[in-house]
PDB file of C-alpha atoms in Angstrom:
ATOM      1  CA  GLY A   1       0.027   0.196  -0.021  1.00 74.00           C
ATOM      2  CA  TRP A   2       3.001   2.747   0.811  1.00 74.00           C
ATOM      3  CA  THR A   3       4.494   2.201  -2.138  1.00 78.00           C
ATOM      4  CA  ALA A   4       1.387   2.278  -4.156  1.00 79.00           C
ATOM      5  CA  ALA A   5       0.637   5.546  -2.648  1.00 80.00           C
ATOM      6  CA  THR A   6       4.037   6.772  -2.823  1.00 80.00           C
ATOM      7  CA  GLY A   7       6.115   5.354  -5.574  1.00 81.00           C
ATOM      8  CA  SER A   8       8.543   4.573  -3.366  1.00 80.00           C
ATOM      9  CA  LEU A   9       9.774   1.888  -0.930  1.00 84.00           C
ATOM     10  CA  ASP A  10      11.366   4.009   2.062  1.00 86.00           C
ATOM     11  CA  TYR A  11      11.624   3.923   5.697  1.00 87.00           C
ATOM     12  CA  GLY A  12       8.150   4.377   6.435  1.00 86.00           C
ATOM     13  CA  ALA A  13       7.229   1.487   4.646  1.00 89.00           C
ATOM     14  CA  TRP A  14       9.788  -0.609   6.316  1.00 93.00           C
ATOM     15  CA  ILE A  15       8.449   0.905   9.997  1.00 94.00           C
ATOM     16  CA  LEU A  16       4.932   0.121   9.264  1.00 93.00           C
ATOM     17  CA  GLY A  17       5.853  -3.544   7.726  1.00 94.00           C
ATOM     18  CA  ALA A  18       8.292  -3.979  10.589  1.00 97.00           C
ATOM     19  CA  ILE A  19       5.070  -2.866  13.176  1.00 97.00           C
ATOM     20  CA  LEU A  20       2.834  -5.524  11.527  1.00 97.00           C
ATOM     21  CA  PHE A  21       5.259  -8.117  11.513  1.00 98.00           C
ATOM     22  CA  VAL A  22       6.036  -7.726  15.099  1.00 99.00           C
ATOM     23  CA  TRP A  23       2.206  -6.979  16.319  1.00 99.00           C
ATOM     24  CA  GLN A  24       1.361 -10.440  14.718  1.00 98.00           C
ATOM     25  CA  ILE A  25       3.562 -12.571  16.850  1.00 98.00           C
ATOM     26  CA  PRO A  26       1.614 -12.003  20.215  1.00 99.00           C
ATOM     27  CA  HIS A  27      -1.621 -11.766  18.222  1.00 98.00           C
ATOM     28  CA  PHE A  28      -1.665 -15.152  16.840  1.00 98.00           C
ATOM     29  CA  LEU A  29       0.230 -16.918  19.539  1.00 98.00           C
ATOM     30  CA  ALA A  30      -2.514 -15.829  21.722  1.00 98.00           C
ATOM     31  CA  LEU A  31      -5.226 -17.111  19.366  1.00 98.00           C
ATOM     32  CA  ALA A  32      -2.922 -20.548  18.968  1.00 98.00           C
ATOM     33  CA  TRP A  33      -3.105 -20.853  23.002  1.00 98.00           C
ATOM     34  CA  LEU A  34      -6.670 -20.557  22.899  1.00 98.00           C
ATOM     35  CA  TYR A  35      -7.371 -23.213  20.173  1.00 98.00           C
ATOM     36  CA  ARG A  36      -4.492 -25.230  20.977  1.00 97.00           C
ATOM     37  CA  GLU A  37      -6.462 -28.643  21.416  1.00 96.00           C
ATOM     38  CA  ASP A  38      -8.195 -27.980  18.013  1.00 97.00           C
ATOM     39  CA  TYR A  39      -5.032 -27.254  16.267  1.00 97.00           C
ATOM     40  CA  ALA A  40      -3.705 -30.803  17.600  1.00 96.00           C
ATOM     41  CA  GLN A  41      -6.638 -32.456  16.718  1.00 97.00           C
ATOM     42  CA  GLY A  42      -6.266 -30.974  13.137  1.00 97.00           C
ATOM     43  CA  GLY A  43      -2.510 -32.078  13.377  1.00 96.00           C
ATOM     44  CA  PHE A  44      -1.062 -28.386  13.118  1.00 96.00           C
ATOM     45  CA  ARG A  45       1.994 -27.927  15.182  1.00 95.00           C
ATOM     46  CA  MET A  46       1.431 -24.991  16.434  1.00 96.00           C
ATOM     47  CA  LEU A  47       4.028 -23.264  19.297  1.00 97.00           C
ATOM     48  CA  PRO A  48       1.584 -24.085  22.097  1.00 96.00           C
ATOM     49  CA  ILE A  49       1.284 -27.431  21.082  1.00 96.00           C
ATOM     50  CA  ILE A  50       4.848 -28.494  21.154  1.00 96.00           C
ATOM     51  CA  ASP A  51       5.667 -25.870  24.142  1.00 96.00           C
ATOM     52  CA  PRO A  52       2.767 -27.746  26.687  1.00 94.00           C
ATOM     53  CA  SER A  53       4.214 -25.453  29.530  1.00 96.00           C
ATOM     54  CA  GLY A  54       3.647 -22.472  27.569  1.00 96.00           C
ATOM     55  CA  ARG A  55       7.136 -21.055  28.636  1.00 98.00           C
ATOM     56  CA  THR A  56       8.569 -20.877  25.227  1.00 98.00           C
ATOM     57  CA  THR A  57       5.125 -18.954  23.858  1.00 98.00           C
ATOM     58  CA  CYS A  58       4.754 -16.690  26.692  1.00 98.00           C
ATOM     59  CA  GLN A  59       8.687 -15.447  26.453  1.00 98.00           C
ATOM     60  CA  LEU A  60       7.722 -14.767  22.675  1.00 99.00           C
ATOM     61  CA  ILE A  61       4.579 -12.871  23.403  1.00 99.00           C
ATOM     62  CA  VAL A  62       6.466 -10.808  25.914  1.00 99.00           C
ATOM     63  CA  LEU A  63       9.383 -10.329  23.718  1.00 99.00           C
ATOM     64  CA  TYR A  64       7.443  -9.341  20.705  1.00 99.00           C
ATOM     65  CA  SER A  65       4.975  -7.085  22.821  1.00 99.00           C
ATOM     66  CA  LEU A  66       8.113  -5.136  24.224  1.00 99.00           C
ATOM     67  CA  ALA A  67       9.478  -4.402  20.678  1.00 99.00           C
ATOM     68  CA  LEU A  68       6.154  -2.714  19.640  1.00 98.00           C
ATOM     69  CA  ILE A  69       7.257   0.228  21.845  1.00 98.00           C
ATOM     70  CA  PRO A  70      10.439   1.134  20.099  1.00 98.00           C
ATOM     71  CA  LEU A  71       8.640   0.351  16.817  1.00 97.00           C
ATOM     72  CA  GLY A  72       5.753   2.608  17.537  1.00 95.00           C
ATOM     73  CA  LEU A  73       8.305   5.498  18.147  1.00 96.00           C
ATOM     74  CA  ALA A  74      10.349   4.983  15.376  1.00 96.00           C
ATOM     75  CA  ALA A  75       7.606   6.513  13.328  1.00 93.00           C
ATOM     76  CA  THR A  76       7.863   9.458  15.082  1.00 94.00           C
ATOM     77  CA  ILE A  77      11.754   9.509  14.877  1.00 93.00           C
ATOM     78  CA  ALA A  78      11.247   9.129  11.269  1.00 90.00           C
ATOM     79  CA  GLY A  79       8.585  12.198  10.897  1.00 90.00           C
ATOM     80  CA  LEU A  80       5.716   9.851  10.106  1.00 90.00           C
ATOM     81  CA  ALA A  81       3.440  11.043  12.591  1.00 93.00           C
ATOM     82  CA  GLY A  82       4.063  13.610  15.888  1.00 94.00           C
ATOM     83  CA  TRP A  83       4.277  13.353  19.742  1.00 94.00           C
ATOM     84  CA  LEU A  84       0.295  13.085  20.362  1.00 95.00           C
ATOM     85  CA  TYR A  85       1.048   9.614  18.289  1.00 96.00           C
ATOM     86  CA  ALA A  86       4.263   8.688  19.929  1.00 97.00           C
ATOM     87  CA  LEU A  87       2.476   8.983  23.311  1.00 97.00           C
ATOM     88  CA  GLY A  88      -0.418   6.905  22.108  1.00 98.00           C
ATOM     89  CA  SER A  89       2.028   4.620  20.682  1.00 98.00           C
ATOM     90  CA  ILE A  90       3.685   4.077  23.758  1.00 98.00           C
ATOM     91  CA  LEU A  91       0.615   3.647  25.954  1.00 98.00           C
ATOM     92  CA  LEU A  92      -0.722   0.816  23.487  1.00 99.00           C
ATOM     93  CA  GLY A  93       2.693  -0.817  23.681  1.00 98.00           C
ATOM     94  CA  ILE A  94       2.444  -0.772  27.596  1.00 99.00           C
ATOM     95  CA  ALA A  95      -0.835  -2.403  27.509  1.00 99.00           C
ATOM     96  CA  MET A  96       0.406  -4.919  25.017  1.00 99.00           C
ATOM     97  CA  VAL A  97       3.231  -5.682  27.402  1.00 99.00           C
ATOM     98  CA  PHE A  98       0.644  -5.748  30.310  1.00 99.00           C
ATOM     99  CA  GLU A  99      -1.750  -8.411  28.987  1.00 99.00           C
ATOM    100  CA  GLY A 100       1.404 -10.469  27.446  1.00 99.00           C
ATOM    101  CA  VAL A 101       2.817 -10.491  31.515  1.00 99.00           C
ATOM    102  CA  ARG A 102      -0.518 -11.155  32.648  1.00 99.00           C
ATOM    103  CA  PHE A 103      -0.800 -14.314  30.772  1.00 98.00           C
ATOM    104  CA  SER A 104       2.630 -15.057  31.003  1.00 98.00           C
ATOM    105  CA  VAL A 105       2.252 -15.328  35.007  1.00 98.00           C
ATOM    106  CA  ARG A 106      -1.228 -17.196  35.042  1.00 97.00           C
ATOM    107  CA  ARG A 107      -1.598 -19.006  31.644  1.00 97.00           C
ATOM    108  CA  ARG A 108      -5.093 -18.943  31.734  1.00 98.00           C
ATOM    109  CA  ASN A 109      -7.498 -19.092  28.636  1.00 98.00           C
ATOM    110  CA  THR A 110      -9.320 -15.708  30.179  1.00 98.00           C
ATOM    111  CA  ASP A 111      -5.774 -14.258  29.860  1.00 98.00           C
ATOM    112  CA  ALA A 112      -5.066 -15.139  26.407  1.00 98.00           C
ATOM    113  CA  ARG A 113      -8.385 -13.917  25.025  1.00 99.00           C
ATOM    114  CA  ARG A 114      -7.658 -10.330  26.958  1.00 99.00           C
ATOM    115  CA  LEU A 115      -4.372 -10.412  24.966  1.00 99.00           C
ATOM    116  CA  PHE A 116      -5.989 -11.332  21.675  1.00 99.00           C
ATOM    117  CA  LEU A 117      -8.477  -8.725  22.095  1.00 99.00           C
ATOM    118  CA  ALA A 118      -5.831  -6.213  23.233  1.00 98.00           C
ATOM    119  CA  SER A 119      -3.954  -7.073  20.231  1.00 98.00           C
ATOM    120  CA  ILE A 120      -7.384  -6.591  18.190  1.00 98.00           C
ATOM    121  CA  LEU A 121      -7.518  -3.148  19.317  1.00 98.00           C
ATOM    122  CA  TYR A 122      -3.775  -1.992  19.489  1.00 99.00           C
ATOM    123  CA  LEU A 123      -3.310  -1.945  15.594  1.00 97.00           C
ATOM    124  CA  PRO A 124      -6.258   0.129  14.270  1.00 97.00           C
ATOM    125  CA  LEU A 125      -5.870   2.427  17.489  1.00 98.00           C
ATOM    126  CA  LEU A 126      -2.515   3.024  16.701  1.00 98.00           C
ATOM    127  CA  LEU A 127      -3.206   3.712  13.065  1.00 95.00           C
ATOM    128  CA  ALA A 128      -5.811   6.234  13.958  1.00 96.00           C
ATOM    129  CA  PHE A 129      -3.082   7.973  16.145  1.00 96.00           C
ATOM    130  CA  MET A 130      -1.104   8.187  13.225  1.00 94.00           C
ATOM    131  CA  VAL A 131      -3.700   9.503  11.105  1.00 92.00           C
ATOM    132  CA  ALA A 132      -4.960  11.804  13.579  1.00 93.00           C
ATOM    133  CA  ASP A 133      -1.377  13.110  14.149  1.00 91.00           C
ATOM    134  CA  GLN A 134      -0.494  14.026  10.780  1.00 84.00           C
ATOM    135  CA  GLY A 135      -1.324  17.843  11.453  1.00 66.00           C
ATOM    136  CA  SER A 136       1.792  17.978  14.024  1.00 66.00           C
ATOM    137  CA  VAL A 137       4.198  16.541  11.423  1.00 61.00           C
ATOM    138  CA  HIS A 138       6.182  19.490   9.935  1.00 50.00           C
ATOM    139  CA  ASP A 139       6.948  17.785   6.678  1.00 44.00           C
ATOM    140  CA  CYS A 140       4.025  16.064   5.442  1.00 44.00           C
ATOM    141  CA  GLN A 141       5.470  15.431   2.047  1.00 43.00           C
ATOM    142  CA  THR A 142       7.368  12.591   3.727  1.00 43.00           C
ATOM    143  CA  ILE A 143       3.851  10.823   3.891  1.00 41.00           C
ATOM    144  CA  ALA A 144       3.136  11.367   0.043  1.00 41.00           C
ATOM    145  CA  GLU A 145       3.709  13.707  -2.472  1.00 45.00           C
ATOM    146  CA  VAL A 146       0.782  14.886  -4.473  1.00 43.00           C
ATOM    147  CA  THR A 147       1.390  17.307  -7.782  1.00 48.00           C
ATOM    148  CA  ILE A 148      -2.313  18.620  -9.397  1.00 48.00           C
ATOM    149  CA  PRO A 149      -1.635  20.369 -12.453  1.00 52.00           C
ATOM    150  CA  SER A 150      -2.466  24.046 -12.510  1.00 58.00           C
ATOM    151  CA  ASP A 151      -4.883  23.370 -15.532  1.00 57.00           C
ATOM    152  CA  PRO A 152      -5.909  19.736 -15.673  1.00 55.00           C
ATOM    153  CA  ILE A 153      -7.761  20.090 -18.979  1.00 60.00           C
ATOM    154  CA  ASP A 154      -4.627  21.528 -20.804  1.00 59.00           C
ATOM    155  CA  SER A 155      -2.484  18.851 -19.435  1.00 55.00           C
ATOM    156  CA  LEU A 156      -4.329  16.285 -21.404  1.00 57.00           C
TER     157      LEU A 156
END
């Protein structure tokens, strides 16, 4: 989407791609924990099946949730969004870490469900903060450059 909109594959695309990649790990591991019996019956070797104690699953959930915080801040540092977004991304990242740690300590389905729901809310809220905070970005041309001819009829 970024490349289609801007015509280039620059740092913004890489930052958004990294956020999406890192976000999916706690999201899908929480889901895999919730449905581990179903996956096992279907013959799928998901991490919560081959890690029945949940130790490795929980370590990865917390690690990737922690990584969302600096990745979210990278968008502000790169000029993609302003400080309102930065604050929102920090708070959302802390919420993901909190839910990940809660699940890691208890390892209950109710906590995996809370983590999964937090991950569902994380992404649209993060992107909403980014869109809402475009007004504070000094160089909006880093997002996309649009050129409109002064006389569209003559340019045909």
